[in-house]
Coordinates of C-alpha atoms in Angstrom, one line a residue:
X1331 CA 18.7 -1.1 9.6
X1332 CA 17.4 0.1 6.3
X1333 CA 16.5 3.8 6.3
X1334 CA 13.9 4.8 3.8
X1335 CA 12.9 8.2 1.6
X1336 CA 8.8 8.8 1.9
X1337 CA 7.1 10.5 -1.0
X1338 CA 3.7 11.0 -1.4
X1339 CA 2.8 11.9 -5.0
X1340 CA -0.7 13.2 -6.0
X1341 CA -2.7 11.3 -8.4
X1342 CA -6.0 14.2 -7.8
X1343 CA -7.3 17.0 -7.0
X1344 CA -7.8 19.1 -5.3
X1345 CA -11.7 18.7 -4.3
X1346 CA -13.7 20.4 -2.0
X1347 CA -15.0 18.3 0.5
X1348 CA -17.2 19.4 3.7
X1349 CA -15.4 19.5 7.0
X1350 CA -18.5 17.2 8.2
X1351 CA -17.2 14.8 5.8
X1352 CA -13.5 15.2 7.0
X1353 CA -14.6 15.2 10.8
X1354 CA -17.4 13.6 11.6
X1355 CA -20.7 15.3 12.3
X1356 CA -18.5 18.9 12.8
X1357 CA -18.1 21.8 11.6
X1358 CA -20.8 21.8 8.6
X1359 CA -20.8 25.4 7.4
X1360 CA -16.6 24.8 6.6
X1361 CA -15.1 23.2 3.4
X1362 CA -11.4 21.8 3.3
X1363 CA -9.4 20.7 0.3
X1364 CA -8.1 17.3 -0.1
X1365 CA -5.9 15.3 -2.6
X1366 CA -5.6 11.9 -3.4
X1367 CA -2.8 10.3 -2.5
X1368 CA -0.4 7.0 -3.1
X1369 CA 3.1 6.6 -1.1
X1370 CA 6.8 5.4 -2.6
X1371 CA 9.3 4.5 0.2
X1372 CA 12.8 4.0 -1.3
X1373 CA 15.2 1.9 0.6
X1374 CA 18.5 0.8 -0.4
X1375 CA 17.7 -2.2 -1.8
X1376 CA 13.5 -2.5 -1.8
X1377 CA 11.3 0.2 -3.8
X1378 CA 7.8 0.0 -1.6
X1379 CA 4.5 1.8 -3.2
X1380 CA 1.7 2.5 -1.1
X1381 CA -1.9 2.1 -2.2
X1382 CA -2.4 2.0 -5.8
X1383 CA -4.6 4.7 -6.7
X1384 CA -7.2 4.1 -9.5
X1385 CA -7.0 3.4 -13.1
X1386 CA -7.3 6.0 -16.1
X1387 CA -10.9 3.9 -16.9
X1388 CA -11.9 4.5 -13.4
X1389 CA -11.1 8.1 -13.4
X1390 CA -13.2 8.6 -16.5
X1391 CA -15.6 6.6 -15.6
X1392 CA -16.0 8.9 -12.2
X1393 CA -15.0 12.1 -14.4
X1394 CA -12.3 12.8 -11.4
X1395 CA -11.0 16.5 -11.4
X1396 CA -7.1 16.7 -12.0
X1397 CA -6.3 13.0 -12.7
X1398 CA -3.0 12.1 -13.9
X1399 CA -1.7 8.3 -14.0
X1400 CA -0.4 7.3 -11.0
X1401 CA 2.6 5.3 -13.2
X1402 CA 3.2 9.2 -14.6
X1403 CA 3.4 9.8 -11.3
X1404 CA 5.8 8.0 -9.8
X1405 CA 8.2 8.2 -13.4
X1406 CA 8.9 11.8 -11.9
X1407 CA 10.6 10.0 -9.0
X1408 CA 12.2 7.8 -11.4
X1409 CA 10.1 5.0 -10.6
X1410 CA 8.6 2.7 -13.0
X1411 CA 5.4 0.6 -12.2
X1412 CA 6.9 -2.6 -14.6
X1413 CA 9.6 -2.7 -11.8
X1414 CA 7.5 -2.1 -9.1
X1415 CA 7.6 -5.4 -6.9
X1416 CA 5.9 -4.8 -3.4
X1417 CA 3.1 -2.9 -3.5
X1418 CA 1.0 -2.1 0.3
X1419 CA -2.7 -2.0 0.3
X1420 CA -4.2 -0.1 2.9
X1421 CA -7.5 -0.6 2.6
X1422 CA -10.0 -1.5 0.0
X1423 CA -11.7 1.4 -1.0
X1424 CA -12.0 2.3 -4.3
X1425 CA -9.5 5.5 -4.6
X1426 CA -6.8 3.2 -2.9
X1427 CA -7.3 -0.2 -4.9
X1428 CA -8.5 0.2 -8.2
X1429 CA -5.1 1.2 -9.3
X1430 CA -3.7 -2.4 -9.2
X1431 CA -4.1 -3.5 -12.5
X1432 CA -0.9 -0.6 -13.0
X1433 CA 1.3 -2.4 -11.5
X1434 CA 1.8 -5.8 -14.0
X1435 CA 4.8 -7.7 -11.6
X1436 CA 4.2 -6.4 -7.9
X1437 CA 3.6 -9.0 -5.0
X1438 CA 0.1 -6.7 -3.2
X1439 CA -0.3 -7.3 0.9
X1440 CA -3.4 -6.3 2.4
X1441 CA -4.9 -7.4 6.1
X1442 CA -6.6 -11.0 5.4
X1443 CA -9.5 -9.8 7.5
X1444 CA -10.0 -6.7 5.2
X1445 CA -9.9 -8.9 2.0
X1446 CA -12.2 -11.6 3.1
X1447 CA -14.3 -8.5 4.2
X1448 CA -14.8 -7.0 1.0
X1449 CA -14.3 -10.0 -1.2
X1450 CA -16.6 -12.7 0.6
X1451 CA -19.0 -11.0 3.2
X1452 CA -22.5 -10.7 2.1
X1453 CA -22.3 -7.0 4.0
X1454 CA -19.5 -6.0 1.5
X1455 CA -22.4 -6.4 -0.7
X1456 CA -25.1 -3.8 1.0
X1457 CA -25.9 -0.5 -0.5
X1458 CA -23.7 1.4 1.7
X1459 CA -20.6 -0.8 0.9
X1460 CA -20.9 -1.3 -2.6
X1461 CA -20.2 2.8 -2.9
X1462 CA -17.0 2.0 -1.9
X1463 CA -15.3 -1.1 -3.8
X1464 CA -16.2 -1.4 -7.1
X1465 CA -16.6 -4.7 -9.3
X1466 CA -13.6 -4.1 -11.2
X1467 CA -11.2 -4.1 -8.1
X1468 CA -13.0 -7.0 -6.5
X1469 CA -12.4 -8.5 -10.1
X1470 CA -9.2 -7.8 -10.0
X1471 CA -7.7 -8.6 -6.6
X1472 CA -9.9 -11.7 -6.8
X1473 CA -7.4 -12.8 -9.9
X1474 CA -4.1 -11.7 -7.8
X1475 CA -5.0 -14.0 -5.0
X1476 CA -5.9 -17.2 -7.4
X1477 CA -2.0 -16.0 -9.7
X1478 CA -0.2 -15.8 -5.9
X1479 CA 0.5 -12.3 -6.1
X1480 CA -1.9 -11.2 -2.9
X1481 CA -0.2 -11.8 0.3
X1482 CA -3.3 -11.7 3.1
X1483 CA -1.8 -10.8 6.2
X1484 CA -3.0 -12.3 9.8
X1485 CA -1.8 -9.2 11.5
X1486 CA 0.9 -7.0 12.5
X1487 CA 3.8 -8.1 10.0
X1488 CA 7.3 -6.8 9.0
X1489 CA 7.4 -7.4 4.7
X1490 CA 10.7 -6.0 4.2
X1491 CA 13.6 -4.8 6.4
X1492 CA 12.1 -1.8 7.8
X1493 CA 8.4 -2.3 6.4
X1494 CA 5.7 -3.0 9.1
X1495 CA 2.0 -3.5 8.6
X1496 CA 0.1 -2.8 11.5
X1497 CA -3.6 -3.5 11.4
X1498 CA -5.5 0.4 12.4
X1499 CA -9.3 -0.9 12.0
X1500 CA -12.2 1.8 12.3
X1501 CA -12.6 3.7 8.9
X1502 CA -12.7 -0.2 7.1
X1503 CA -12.8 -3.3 8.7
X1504 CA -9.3 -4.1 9.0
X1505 CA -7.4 -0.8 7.3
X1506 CA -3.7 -1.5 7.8
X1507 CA -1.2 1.6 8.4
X1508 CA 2.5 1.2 7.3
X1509 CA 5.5 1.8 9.4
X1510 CA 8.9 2.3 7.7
X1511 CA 12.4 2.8 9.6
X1512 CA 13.7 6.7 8.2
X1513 CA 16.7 8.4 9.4
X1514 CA 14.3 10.4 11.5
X1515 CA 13.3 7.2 13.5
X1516 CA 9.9 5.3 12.6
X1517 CA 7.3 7.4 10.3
X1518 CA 3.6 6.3 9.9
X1519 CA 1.8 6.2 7.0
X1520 CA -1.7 6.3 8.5
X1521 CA -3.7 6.4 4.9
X1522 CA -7.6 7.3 5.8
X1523 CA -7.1 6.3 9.6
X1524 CA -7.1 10.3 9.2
X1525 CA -8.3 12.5 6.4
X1526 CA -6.2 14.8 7.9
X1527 CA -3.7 16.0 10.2
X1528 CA -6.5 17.3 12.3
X1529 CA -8.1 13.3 12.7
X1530 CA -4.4 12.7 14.2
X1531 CA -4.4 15.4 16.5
X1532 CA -7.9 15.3 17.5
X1533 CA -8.2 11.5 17.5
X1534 CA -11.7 12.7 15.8
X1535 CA -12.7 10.2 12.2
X1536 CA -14.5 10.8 9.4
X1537 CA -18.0 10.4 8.4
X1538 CA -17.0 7.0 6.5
X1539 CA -16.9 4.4 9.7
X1540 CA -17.1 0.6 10.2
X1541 CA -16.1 0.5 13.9
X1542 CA -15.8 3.9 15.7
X1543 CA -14.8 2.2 19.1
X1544 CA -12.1 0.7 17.1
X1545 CA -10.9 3.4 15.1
X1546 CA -10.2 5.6 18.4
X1547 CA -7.8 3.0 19.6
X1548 CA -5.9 3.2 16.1
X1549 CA -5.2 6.5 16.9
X1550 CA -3.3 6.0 20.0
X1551 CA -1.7 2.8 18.6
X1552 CA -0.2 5.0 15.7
X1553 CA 0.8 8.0 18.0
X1554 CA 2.5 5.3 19.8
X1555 CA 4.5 3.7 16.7
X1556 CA 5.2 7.3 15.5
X1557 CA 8.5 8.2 16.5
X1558 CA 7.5 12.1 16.6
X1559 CA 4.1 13.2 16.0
X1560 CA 4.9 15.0 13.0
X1561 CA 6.3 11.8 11.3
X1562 CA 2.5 10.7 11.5
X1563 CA 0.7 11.2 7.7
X1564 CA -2.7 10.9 7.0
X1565 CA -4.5 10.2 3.9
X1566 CA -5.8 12.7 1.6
X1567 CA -4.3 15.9 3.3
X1568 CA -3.7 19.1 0.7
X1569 CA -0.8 19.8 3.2
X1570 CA 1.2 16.8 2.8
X1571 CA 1.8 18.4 -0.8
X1572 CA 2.2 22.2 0.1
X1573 CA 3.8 21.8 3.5
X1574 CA 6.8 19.3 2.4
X1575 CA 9.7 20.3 -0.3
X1576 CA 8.2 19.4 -3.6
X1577 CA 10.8 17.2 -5.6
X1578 CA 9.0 16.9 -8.8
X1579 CA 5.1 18.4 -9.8
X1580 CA 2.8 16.6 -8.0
X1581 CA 5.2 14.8 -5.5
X1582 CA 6.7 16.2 -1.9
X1583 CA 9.1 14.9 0.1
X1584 CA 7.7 13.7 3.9
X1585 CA 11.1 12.1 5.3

């Protein structure tokens, strides 16, 4: 069984956000800091990167407090983007998919029913929606699936020795969470099925939901998959950088 190293290395940040934001509809007079986040698993023979984070045009563009290249980044961890081949996408949001014009030679995988979603619904095209995937990434994973670099997923799926995608649908349509085999047994990578550590162990979202009933069953799906409830990781948590030895500025180690 391969065994892989988890990183989680800070793009941006911090930023204030409400706690009403973080956990829906609570605790309004209470802010919480957040990061954002992409994920590098390293196996003995397959370098995974989670999400993509967003480009340097983007982060201008949205005049994003504390940006740093996510290819900077992950060079601390002697990783570099040109040699990046398998690159997981959560979910389509913005802060999560924009980044994949950085990464020139990787193969993306992304939950079919979350691409078709964003890419071909007429919803994914409302008000609400178009906050939240810009025309750039849509431009852009549109040309990965016509080059054959965007692998759309019908479900649960292993990609690599020791990689599973498992579809967790409630904050997007079809969000897919990331399980990899560690020496500590199987950690998740959860993305924005929780904020935070709190969504996890309160099974309570945030404020940004497509299907609520469905979301609440992603949480026990995940605690389930988890081999320890502290090898399940959230999204944009401030603590996955403080809590976790710090191997480089900007990037902890989680397993």
């Amino acid at each position: 069984m391969s065994h892989y190293e988890i990183y989680a290395l800070k793009f941006a940040g911090p930023f204030v956000r409400p706690e009403a934001f973080l956990l829906w509809l609570r605790d309004w007079e209470r802010t919480e800091r957040i990061h954002y986040y992409i994920w590098c698993a390293k196996g003995p023979k397959a370098t995974v990167v989670v999400d993509s984070g967003l480009s340097p045009q983007m982060a201008k563009e949205r005049q994003l407090e504390g940006y740093e290249n996510p290819a900077e980044v992950l060079r601390r961890i002697d990783v570099e983007v040109e040699q990046v081949r398998h690159v997981i996408l959560t979910h389509l949001h913005w802060d999560h998919a924009n980044g994949v014009i950085l990464f020139p030679r990787a193969t993306f995988y992304v939950q079919e029913a979350e691409y078709r979603f964003w890419i071909h619904d007429p919803v994914a095209r409302t008000p609400p929606f178009l906050e939240l995937l810009d025309p750039d990434s849509r431009e852009a994973l549109s040309r990965l699936e016509t080059s054959g670099r965007l692998v759309l997923l019908p479900g649960e799926e292993e990609i690599l020795p020791g990689v599973r995608c498992v579809p967790a649908p409630g904050h997007t349509p079809a969000l897919q969470a990331v399980i990899l085999e560690t020496s500590r047994g199987a950690a998740v990578l959860g993305s924005d099925c929780a904020h935070l550590f709190r969504n996890f162990r309160e099974q309570w979202p945030s404020i940004l939901i497509a299907d609520l009933a469905a979301w609440i069953k992603s949480y026990q799906r995940l605690a389930d998959l988890a081999s320890s409830p502290d090898l399940l990781f959230p999204g944009h948590d401030a603590r996955m950088l403080e809590d976790f030895p710090m191997v480089a500025t900007g990037v902890s180690r989680l397993v």
